[in-house]
Amino acid sequence: MILVNEEIDGDSIPADAHVLPATLVSYRDGTTIKTYINTTPLPQATISFRGTILGVNGAPEVTSFSSRGPNQASPGILKPDIIGPGRNILAAWPFSVDGTTTGATFNIISGTSMACPHLSGTAALLKTTHPSWSPAAINGNAITNQNKQQANYYELGAGQVIPSMANDPGLVYDIQPDDYIRYLCGLGYTNQQVTIIARRPISCSPGFAIPEAQLNYPSFTIRLTSFPQSYTRTVTNVGDAISSYTVTIRMPSQVNVVVTPNSLNFTRVNQQLTYSVTFSRAVTTPTTIQGYLTWASSRHVVRSQMSVTLA
């Protein structure tokens, strides 16, 4: 039996355990096979195993069932953050897959339940080596120090997680609990709703709430109208005590991006410095533009994604 992907699934092929001789092919290959069947008087086929293929071009790639952005609940926060291995993961299994007592206690599974252990394990590794890091700092390191594939940020976020890079980031973006409260106020939640979440009285006054893009997140997601917008970020030095970072901006010409200052000079570990980013549009055509900025020292490169929607 030949199973063919739906068009929406494209080339994403999960390794399912079939109960009869079968193979699953991509939508593109399936279209070719069906054309052959419909145009050949006596179509024939052979399934043969030619060994494991290594070094496949395009890997890693985002599978069809991976959730895409933008973030509907909070458009000013880039989602997804990051991607991890989640398709065709070979791992331990509590019983034999074929229902026998052969001891073949392993299986190949695909889904969020496979990507989650990879990311959770990375977070556990970072927490073990850096006990003082907050959840926000750990998340920020995973975002700013990963494999940089060239694709839409709404598909892969910062790219595939690389634990070794996140373990030695140089700079971290941290967020304090009260920052999230101000962020929730900025989303439009009522005093009562935020009070329930915070478990203490909260007044979401105009001077207390912050816009989504002002949260000290390691990326920028902006909806830009006719007027320039400026936001700040604070980074903490967790690398060399004496270190200097210089900014580089990579953004298509439809959006102007200015970072002030253009260098950060640290004199001690855990020192915090703040920079501002100003966005302004250079065209009137509505579109979405994506780029990034990097802070680079002699040892580290810290990258932040920028996604700007021109309204």
XYZ file of N, CA, C and O in Angstrom, residues 4-113:
440
model
N -0.162 8.606 0.553
C 0.306 9.875 -0.004
C -0.105 11.014 0.922
O -1.253 11.085 1.368
N 0.830 11.886 1.209
C 0.541 13.059 2.035
C -0.519 13.941 1.395
O -0.618 14.025 0.159
N -1.290 14.622 2.245
C -2.121 15.713 1.760
C -1.205 16.868 1.356
O -0.050 16.958 1.784
N -1.717 17.770 0.534
C -0.896 18.880 0.057
C -0.367 19.725 1.210
O 0.783 20.186 1.192
N -1.181 19.906 2.254
C -0.770 20.742 3.377
C 0.407 20.134 4.133
O 1.180 20.838 4.785
N 0.576 18.803 4.057
C 1.667 18.132 4.769
C 2.960 18.104 3.968
O 4.025 17.815 4.535
N 2.899 18.382 2.687
C 4.098 18.513 1.867
C 5.054 17.352 1.984
O 4.695 16.188 1.739
N 6.306 17.647 2.385
C 7.351 16.627 2.483
C 7.534 16.090 3.900
O 8.490 15.352 4.169
N 6.646 16.444 4.836
C 6.751 15.957 6.213
C 6.240 14.517 6.286
O 5.039 14.275 6.154
N 7.157 13.589 6.490
C 6.805 12.167 6.457
C 7.104 11.535 7.818
O 8.266 11.306 8.160
N 6.077 11.237 8.619
C 6.315 10.556 9.889
C 6.573 9.070 9.670
O 6.034 8.453 8.756
N 7.405 8.495 10.538
C 7.727 7.066 10.444
C 6.731 6.284 11.283
O 6.956 6.003 12.465
N 5.596 5.946 10.703
C 4.558 5.209 11.420
C 4.807 3.702 11.325
O 5.360 3.197 10.337
N 4.377 2.993 12.371
C 4.476 1.532 12.384
C 3.214 0.963 11.755
O 2.164 0.887 12.393
N 3.282 0.575 10.506
C 2.121 0.051 9.793
C 1.912 -1.434 10.115
O 2.860 -2.162 10.429
N 0.666 -1.881 10.009
C 0.346 -3.279 10.303
C 0.337 -4.148 9.053
O 0.059 -5.343 9.126
N 0.635 -3.559 7.912
C 0.742 -4.298 6.664
C 1.808 -3.625 5.805
O 2.187 -2.496 6.073
N 2.330 -4.306 4.800
C 3.379 -3.695 3.974
C 2.891 -2.368 3.379
O 1.909 -2.333 2.629
N 3.571 -1.290 3.722
C 3.124 0.034 3.294
C 4.297 1.001 3.308
O 5.310 0.765 3.959
N 4.128 2.072 2.571
C 5.100 3.161 2.599
C 4.359 4.478 2.460
O 3.278 4.540 1.849
N 4.917 5.527 3.048
C 4.336 6.862 2.979
C 5.253 7.755 2.169
O 6.458 7.787 2.402
N 4.687 8.464 1.207
C 5.478 9.343 0.354
C 4.946 10.764 0.464
O 3.832 11.012 0.919
N 5.765 11.709 0.051
C 5.382 13.124 0.100
C 4.275 13.416 -0.902
O 3.990 12.614 -1.807
N 3.661 14.583 -0.752
C 2.609 14.981 -1.687
C 3.160 15.079 -3.105
O 2.524 14.615 -4.066
N 4.352 15.641 -3.247
C 4.953 15.799 -4.565
C 5.249 14.444 -5.202
O 4.909 14.209 -6.374
N 5.853 13.523 -4.436
C 6.131 12.192 -4.976
C 4.837 11.435 -5.249
O 4.737 10.667 -6.220
N 3.844 11.645 -4.372
C 2.566 10.975 -4.584
C 1.889 11.420 -5.870
O 1.275 10.604 -6.584
N 2.005 12.716 -6.182
C 1.435 13.214 -7.434
C 2.103 12.550 -8.637
O 1.441 12.162 -9.614
N 3.425 12.392 -8.570
C 4.162 11.725 -9.647
C 3.732 10.263 -9.784
O 3.537 9.757 -10.903
N 3.585 9.585 -8.651
C 3.185 8.167 -8.679
C 1.783 8.015 -9.258
O 1.534 7.129 -10.104
N 0.859 8.860 -8.849
C -0.520 8.754 -9.362
C -0.580 9.065 -10.856
O -1.360 8.443 -11.595
N 0.249 10.012 -11.298
C 0.304 10.287 -12.736
C 0.801 9.070 -13.498
O 0.261 8.706 -14.562
N 1.830 8.411 -12.940
C 2.353 7.200 -13.564
C 1.288 6.099 -13.625
O 1.112 5.432 -14.661
N 0.556 5.931 -12.519
C -0.475 4.885 -12.477
C -1.569 5.151 -13.507
O -2.039 4.237 -14.206
N -1.970 6.419 -13.622
C -3.085 6.772 -14.508
C -2.702 6.827 -15.979
O -3.582 6.893 -16.848
N -1.411 6.802 -16.279
C -0.990 6.912 -17.675
C -0.249 5.671 -18.170
O 0.241 5.667 -19.295
N -0.174 4.648 -17.333
C 0.544 3.423 -17.713
C -0.423 2.244 -17.731
O -1.155 2.021 -16.755
N -0.454 1.480 -18.826
C -1.399 0.351 -18.917
C -1.190 -0.678 -17.805
O -2.151 -1.213 -17.259
N 0.072 -0.993 -17.462
C 0.356 -2.001 -16.450
C 1.405 -1.451 -15.483
O 2.586 -1.802 -15.545
N 1.003 -0.582 -14.577
C 1.978 0.042 -13.667
C 2.572 -0.983 -12.707
O 1.875 -1.870 -12.213
N 3.846 -0.868 -12.443
C 4.550 -1.754 -11.517
C 5.434 -0.928 -10.586
O 5.875 0.159 -10.941
N 5.675 -1.498 -9.419
C 6.509 -0.792 -8.445
C 7.232 -1.792 -7.562
O 6.761 -2.907 -7.351
N 8.377 -1.375 -7.068
C 9.173 -2.189 -6.151
C 9.631 -1.315 -4.986
O 10.060 -0.182 -5.187
N 9.503 -1.847 -3.794
C 9.993 -1.147 -2.603
C 11.287 -1.815 -2.176
O 11.318 -3.013 -1.892
N 12.354 -1.067 -2.144
C 13.641 -1.633 -1.754
C 14.331 -0.686 -0.777
O 14.245 0.536 -0.914
N 15.014 -1.262 0.205
C 15.738 -0.478 1.204
C 17.186 -0.320 0.768
O 17.893 -1.299 0.563
N 17.635 0.905 0.630
C 18.989 1.173 0.152
C 19.866 1.805 1.228
O 20.872 2.437 0.928
N 19.472 1.622 2.483
C 20.289 2.126 3.574
C 19.859 3.500 4.039
O 19.036 4.171 3.413
N 20.421 3.910 5.150
C 20.113 5.219 5.724
C 20.824 6.319 4.939
O 22.007 6.208 4.634
N 20.092 7.366 4.631
C 20.647 8.491 3.886
C 21.035 9.583 4.870
O 20.215 10.051 5.664
N 22.294 9.990 4.839
C 22.799 11.030 5.723
C 23.046 12.322 4.951
O 23.187 12.307 3.727
N 23.105 13.421 5.687
C 23.407 14.708 5.061
C 22.349 15.197 4.111
O 22.657 15.785 3.067
N 21.075 14.979 4.450
C 19.988 15.400 3.573
C 19.906 16.928 3.546
O 19.909 17.586 4.591
N 19.863 17.504 2.367
C 19.757 18.959 2.243
C 18.432 19.448 2.816
O 17.391 18.828 2.633
N 18.495 20.564 3.511
C 17.283 21.138 4.083
C 17.074 20.820 5.546
O 16.251 21.454 6.205
N 17.765 19.823 6.070
C 17.606 19.486 7.484
C 18.436 20.433 8.345
O 19.567 20.757 7.978
N 17.927 20.884 9.481
C 16.567 20.619 9.971
C 15.527 21.465 9.238
O 15.846 22.525 8.705
N 14.305 20.970 9.228
C 13.213 21.695 8.610
C 12.003 21.660 9.527
O 11.878 20.775 10.373
N 11.123 22.634 9.363
C 9.924 22.714 10.193
C 8.871 21.774 9.622
O 8.499 21.874 8.454
N 8.409 20.852 10.452
C 7.421 19.888 9.992
C 6.058 20.542 9.814
O 5.788 21.622 10.358
N 5.194 19.892 9.081
C 3.910 20.503 8.720
C 3.008 20.722 9.922
O 2.200 21.655 9.943
N 3.125 19.874 10.958
C 2.209 19.994 12.093
C 2.735 20.930 13.179
O 2.109 21.097 14.226
N 3.881 21.552 12.962
C 4.409 22.501 13.940
C 3.597 23.798 13.895
O 3.298 24.318 12.819
N 3.225 24.307 15.061
C 2.398 25.514 15.126
C 3.147 26.720 14.569
O 4.330 26.900 14.830
N 2.443 27.524 13.821
C 3.009 28.732 13.233
C 2.502 29.984 13.948
O 1.463 29.964 14.597
N 3.248 31.076 13.796
C 2.801 32.374 14.273
C 1.958 33.045 13.210
O 1.639 32.443 12.180
N 1.586 34.308 13.405
C 1.944 35.136 14.561
C 1.158 34.781 15.807
O 0.237 33.975 15.776
N 1.548 35.399 16.904
C 0.944 35.171 18.207
C -0.413 35.867 18.249
O -0.491 37.088 18.287
N -1.497 35.096 18.250
C -2.828 35.699 18.217
C -3.196 36.346 19.545
O -3.856 37.387 19.579
N -2.779 35.744 20.660
C -3.148 36.272 21.976
C -2.362 37.524 22.327
O -2.871 38.413 23.007
N -1.113 37.578 21.861
C -0.250 38.721 22.163
C 0.622 38.994 20.954
O 1.770 38.554 20.884
N 0.116 39.728 19.964
C 0.841 39.910 18.697
C 2.206 40.566 18.847
O 3.054 40.431 17.967
N 2.452 41.260 19.957
C 3.725 41.932 20.144
C 4.830 41.050 20.680
O 5.944 41.526 20.900
N 4.551 39.763 20.890
C 5.555 38.799 21.332
C 5.724 37.760 20.233
O 4.755 37.113 19.832
N 6.941 37.608 19.753
C 7.195 36.701 18.631
C 6.990 35.250 19.050
O 7.566 34.792 20.035
N 6.176 34.537 18.310
C 5.975 33.110 18.494
C 5.996 32.433 17.127
O 5.478 32.991 16.164
N 6.568 31.244 16.995
C 7.221 30.490 18.064
C 8.534 31.126 18.514
O 9.139 31.899 17.774
N 8.959 30.779 19.735
C 10.249 31.247 20.227
C 11.395 30.547 19.518
O 12.363 31.166 19.073
N 11.276 29.239 19.440
C 12.389 28.386 19.047
C 11.816 27.036 18.641
O 10.661 26.727 18.954
N 12.586 26.250 17.926
C 12.115 24.924 17.546
C 13.083 23.867 18.070
O 14.257 24.134 18.312
N 12.556 22.660 18.250
C 13.361 21.535 18.702
C 12.970 20.280 17.947
O 11.896 20.218 17.328
N 13.812 19.251 17.970
C 13.507 18.004 17.255
C 12.197 17.396 17.739
O 12.017 17.174 18.935
N 11.281 17.134 16.817
C 9.984 16.601 17.220
C 9.367 15.633 16.230
O 8.261 15.146 16.443
N 10.062 15.354 15.140
C 9.509 14.418 14.152
C 10.423 13.209 14.018
O 11.634 13.342 13.899
N 9.812 12.026 14.063
C 10.537 10.761 13.907
C 11.663 10.629 14.933
O 12.828 10.426 14.599
N 11.294 10.755 16.206
C 12.258 10.659 17.297
C 12.293 9.223 17.809
O 11.284 8.683 18.270
N 13.453 8.603 17.726
C 13.646 7.232 18.210
C 14.036 7.285 19.682
O 15.038 7.910 20.047
N 13.245 6.626 20.533
C 13.512 6.690 21.969
C 12.919 5.461 22.656
O 12.249 4.626 22.034
N 13.187 5.367 23.955
C 12.702 4.233 24.741
C 11.178 4.189 24.768
O 10.502 5.215 24.670
N 10.632 2.975 24.922
C 9.190 2.742 24.926
C 8.900 1.675 25.973
O 9.693 0.744 26.147
N 7.792 1.786 26.719
C 7.587 0.883 27.865
C 7.270 -0.570 27.512
O 7.321 -1.436 28.383
N 6.934 -0.848 26.273
C 6.628 -2.234 25.902
C 7.005 -2.456 24.448
O 7.267 -1.505 23.699
N 7.036 -3.674 24.052
C 7.437 -4.005 22.692
C 6.406 -3.482 21.690
O 5.200 -3.689 21.854
N 6.886 -2.817 20.657
C 5.989 -2.215 19.676
C 5.185 -3.264 18.917
O 4.011 -3.058 18.601
N 5.806 -4.417 18.642
C 5.101 -5.439 17.867
C 4.243 -6.358 18.731
O 3.708 -7.356 18.253
N 4.102 -6.041 20.033
C 3.225 -6.818 20.891
C 3.781 -8.156 21.324
O 3.028 -9.001 21.824
N 5.064 -8.374 21.153
C 5.677 -9.640 21.534
C 6.571 -9.420 22.757
O 6.566 -8.360 23.356
N 7.317 -10.416 23.096
C 8.244 -10.305 24.224
C 9.682 -10.254 23.738
O 10.598 -10.732 24.400
N 9.886 -9.660 22.561
C 11.230 -9.636 21.973
C 12.159 -8.664 22.690
O 13.363 -8.698 22.474
N 11.600 -7.805 23.502
C 12.434 -6.824 24.185
C 12.759 -5.609 23.343
O 13.631 -4.816 23.714
N 12.100 -5.448 22.200
C 12.327 -4.289 21.332
C 11.563 -3.096 21.901
O 10.579 -2.618 21.327
N 12.003 -2.632 23.062
C 11.283 -1.561 23.757
C 11.773 -0.188 23.309
O 12.404 0.548 24.054
N 11.509 0.110 22.068
C 11.787 1.431 21.524
C 10.729 1.734 20.484
O 10.034 0.833 19.998
N 10.580 2.996 20.154
C 9.564 3.395 19.192
C 9.984 4.699 18.540
O 10.885 5.384 19.014
N 9.330 5.040 17.446
C 9.550 6.312 16.754
C 8.255 7.108 16.819
O 7.226 6.661 16.311
N 8.319 8.256 17.460
C 7.134 9.074 17.705
C 7.384 10.488 17.178
O 8.517 10.971 17.171
N 6.303 11.154 16.763
C 6.380 12.533 16.306
C 5.364 13.373 17.063
O 4.288 12.891 17.419
N 5.718 14.631 17.325
C 4.759 15.528 17.950
C 5.389 16.453 18.967
O 6.591 16.403 19.245
N 4.546 17.310 19.549
C 4.996 18.212 20.593
C 5.588 17.443 21.761
O 6.526 17.912 22.427
N 5.050 16.254 22.036
C 5.537 15.451 23.146
C 6.967 14.987 22.924
O 7.619 14.528 23.867
